[in-house]
PDB file of C-alpha atoms in Angstrom:
ATOM      1  CA  UNK A 634     112.008 107.330  80.466  1.00  0.00           C
ATOM      2  CA  UNK A 635     111.783 107.912  76.731  1.00  0.00           C
ATOM      3  CA  UNK A 636     108.730 107.153  74.616  1.00  0.00           C
ATOM      4  CA  UNK A 637     110.533 104.200  73.048  1.00  0.00           C
ATOM      5  CA  UNK A 638     111.385 102.821  76.495  1.00  0.00           C
ATOM      6  CA  UNK A 639     107.769 103.150  77.634  1.00  0.00           C
ATOM      7  CA  UNK A 640     106.575 101.482  74.425  1.00  0.00           C
ATOM      8  CA  UNK A 641     109.070  98.674  74.973  1.00  0.00           C
ATOM      9  CA  UNK A 642     107.761  98.125  78.505  1.00  0.00           C
ATOM     10  CA  UNK A 643     104.192  98.113  77.178  1.00  0.00           C
ATOM     11  CA  UNK A 644     104.975  95.444  74.580  1.00  0.00           C
ATOM     12  CA  UNK A 645     107.316  93.233  76.607  1.00  0.00           C
ATOM     13  CA  UNK A 646     104.975  92.939  79.566  1.00  0.00           C
ATOM     14  CA  UNK A 647     101.944  91.494  77.766  1.00  0.00           C
ATOM     15  CA  UNK A 648     100.843  88.061  78.992  1.00  0.00           C
ATOM     16  CA  UNK A 649      98.190  85.766  77.546  1.00  0.00           C
ATOM     17  CA  UNK A 650      95.853  83.597  79.626  1.00  0.00           C
ATOM     18  CA  UNK A 651      93.283  81.011  78.582  1.00  0.00           C
ATOM     19  CA  UNK A 652      89.858  80.825  80.170  1.00  0.00           C
ATOM     20  CA  UNK A 653      90.160  79.302  83.642  1.00  0.00           C
ATOM     21  CA  UNK A 654      93.830  80.168  84.177  1.00  0.00           C
ATOM     22  CA  UNK A 655      94.800  81.917  87.414  1.00  0.00           C
ATOM     23  CA  UNK A 656      96.462  85.287  86.810  1.00  0.00           C
ATOM     24  CA  UNK A 657      97.240  86.097  90.447  1.00  0.00           C
ATOM     25  CA  UNK A 658      96.554  84.029  93.564  1.00  0.00           C
ATOM     26  CA  UNK A 659      95.038  85.270  96.809  1.00  0.00           C
ATOM     27  CA  UNK A 660      97.647  85.253  99.591  1.00  0.00           C
ATOM     28  CA  UNK A 661     100.659  85.392  97.262  1.00  0.00           C
ATOM     29  CA  UNK A 662     103.136  88.228  97.464  1.00  0.00           C
ATOM     30  CA  UNK A 663     103.767  90.418  94.485  1.00  0.00           C
ATOM     31  CA  UNK A 664     104.970  93.867  93.559  1.00  0.00           C
ATOM     32  CA  UNK A 665     103.463  94.014  90.073  1.00  0.00           C
ATOM     33  CA  UNK A 666     100.336  95.831  88.972  1.00  0.00           C
ATOM     34  CA  UNK A 667      98.274  94.307  86.183  1.00  0.00           C
ATOM     35  CA  UNK A 668      95.947  95.854  83.599  1.00  0.00           C
ATOM     36  CA  UNK A 669      93.417  93.757  81.717  1.00  0.00           C
ATOM     37  CA  UNK A 670      93.850  94.650  78.030  1.00  0.00           C
ATOM     38  CA  UNK A 671      91.541  92.055  76.432  1.00  0.00           C
ATOM     39  CA  UNK A 672      88.914  89.713  77.828  1.00  0.00           C
ATOM     40  CA  UNK A 673      87.050  89.348  81.104  1.00  0.00           C
ATOM     41  CA  UNK A 674      88.420  88.124  84.444  1.00  0.00           C
ATOM     42  CA  UNK A 675      86.751  87.053  87.679  1.00  0.00           C
ATOM     43  CA  UNK A 676      87.773  88.323  91.111  1.00  0.00           C
ATOM     44  CA  UNK A 677      87.482  85.602  93.758  1.00  0.00           C
ATOM     45  CA  UNK A 678      87.943  85.713  97.512  1.00  0.00           C
ATOM     46  CA  UNK A 679      88.139  82.395  99.322  1.00  0.00           C
ATOM     47  CA  UNK A 680      86.945  80.751  96.099  1.00  0.00           C
ATOM     48  CA  UNK A 681      83.785  82.870  95.773  1.00  0.00           C
ATOM     49  CA  UNK A 682      83.338  85.244  92.833  1.00  0.00           C
ATOM     50  CA  UNK A 683      82.949  88.781  94.186  1.00  0.00           C
ATOM     51  CA  UNK A 684      83.474  90.908  91.065  1.00  0.00           C
ATOM     52  CA  UNK A 685      84.289  90.902  87.387  1.00  0.00           C
ATOM     53  CA  UNK A 686      87.063  92.818  85.627  1.00  0.00           C
ATOM     54  CA  UNK A 687      86.777  94.299  82.143  1.00  0.00           C
ATOM     55  CA  UNK A 688      89.192  95.881  79.677  1.00  0.00           C
ATOM     56  CA  UNK A 689      91.469  98.548  81.238  1.00  0.00           C
ATOM     57  CA  UNK A 690      90.675  97.507  84.812  1.00  0.00           C
ATOM     58  CA  UNK A 691      93.802  97.415  86.983  1.00  0.00           C
ATOM     59  CA  UNK A 692      94.399  94.862  89.728  1.00  0.00           C
ATOM     60  CA  UNK A 693      97.142  93.900  92.158  1.00  0.00           C
ATOM     61  CA  UNK A 694      97.470  97.518  93.206  1.00  0.00           C
ATOM     62  CA  UNK A 695      97.003  97.176  96.981  1.00  0.00           C
ATOM     63  CA  UNK A 696      99.565  94.368  97.290  1.00  0.00           C
ATOM     64  CA  UNK A 697     102.033  96.338  95.199  1.00  0.00           C
ATOM     65  CA  UNK A 698     101.702  99.669  96.969  1.00  0.00           C
ATOM     66  CA  UNK A 699     101.248  98.389 100.537  1.00  0.00           C
ATOM     67  CA  UNK A 700     103.601  95.391 100.251  1.00  0.00           C
ATOM     68  CA  UNK A 701     100.943  92.998 101.585  1.00  0.00           C
ATOM     69  CA  UNK A 702      99.714  89.626 100.268  1.00  0.00           C
ATOM     70  CA  UNK A 703      97.255  89.591  97.357  1.00  0.00           C
ATOM     71  CA  UNK A 704      93.706  90.060  98.658  1.00  0.00           C
ATOM     72  CA  UNK A 705      91.996  88.105  95.869  1.00  0.00           C
ATOM     73  CA  UNK A 706      92.525  85.546  93.136  1.00  0.00           C
ATOM     74  CA  UNK A 707      92.059  86.772  89.572  1.00  0.00           C
ATOM     75  CA  UNK A 708      90.966  84.093  87.082  1.00  0.00           C
ATOM     76  CA  UNK A 709      90.578  84.549  83.329  1.00  0.00           C
ATOM     77  CA  UNK A 710      86.870  84.104  82.556  1.00  0.00           C
ATOM     78  CA  UNK A 711      87.624  84.314  78.823  1.00  0.00           C
ATOM     79  CA  UNK A 712      90.872  84.385  76.894  1.00  0.00           C
ATOM     80  CA  UNK A 713      92.704  87.410  78.311  1.00  0.00           C
ATOM     81  CA  UNK A 714      95.628  89.623  77.454  1.00  0.00           C
ATOM     82  CA  UNK A 715      97.108  91.201  80.575  1.00  0.00           C
ATOM     83  CA  UNK A 716      99.787  93.854  80.916  1.00  0.00           C
ATOM     84  CA  UNK A 717     102.156  93.363  83.861  1.00  0.00           C
ATOM     85  CA  UNK A 718     103.804  96.525  85.196  1.00  0.00           C
ATOM     86  CA  UNK A 719     106.909  95.912  87.306  1.00  0.00           C
ATOM     87  CA  UNK A 720     107.311  97.967  90.475  1.00  0.00           C
ATOM     88  CA  UNK A 721     110.141 100.047  89.010  1.00  0.00           C
ATOM     89  CA  UNK A 722     107.934 101.063  86.046  1.00  0.00           C
ATOM     90  CA  UNK A 723     104.721 101.879  87.911  1.00  0.00           C
ATOM     91  CA  UNK A 724     105.213 105.595  88.493  1.00  0.00           C
ATOM     92  CA  UNK A 725     106.042 106.234  84.836  1.00  0.00           C
ATOM     93  CA  UNK A 726     103.225 103.972  83.684  1.00  0.00           C
ATOM     94  CA  UNK A 727     100.633 105.876  85.747  1.00  0.00           C
ATOM     95  CA  UNK A 728     102.018 109.183  84.444  1.00  0.00           C
ATOM     96  CA  UNK A 729     101.757 107.929  80.853  1.00  0.00           C
ATOM     97  CA  UNK A 730      98.296 106.369  81.358  1.00  0.00           C
ATOM     98  CA  UNK A 731      96.255 108.740  83.590  1.00  0.00           C
ATOM     99  CA  UNK A 732      93.045 106.866  82.732  1.00  0.00           C
ATOM    100  CA  UNK A 733      94.370 103.951  84.790  1.00  0.00           C
ATOM    101  CA  UNK A 734      94.986 106.224  87.782  1.00  0.00           C
ATOM    102  CA  UNK A 735      91.469 107.591  87.371  1.00  0.00           C
ATOM    103  CA  UNK A 736      90.006 104.072  87.309  1.00  0.00           C
ATOM    104  CA  UNK A 737      91.891 103.251  90.532  1.00  0.00           C
ATOM    105  CA  UNK A 738      90.534 106.317  92.284  1.00  0.00           C
ATOM    106  CA  UNK A 739      86.891 105.735  91.366  1.00  0.00           C
ATOM    107  CA  UNK A 740      86.819 101.994  92.071  1.00  0.00           C
TER     108      UNK A 740
END
């Protein structure tokens, strides 16, 4: 993948959410990984807040890699900008953004 292709993926996969909007839903299937680029998001299991996500936190990883349903609902606590990484782009994305891989390993 060329730098321009990676940049294109970075720009075309940005999604905006308003406070209170669901980003991903517990129990849904999905092969995408998400990275919070702006804002704060809540992690909820069975409707109960269990954690909070901040800028550069990744989520949706387990469902993507293990091909299992989403284990939590992610809700925008503030206005959020989220980067969605499609399954076919994940390996290159992690290579290009090692800080994300590091965050996954230490969380």
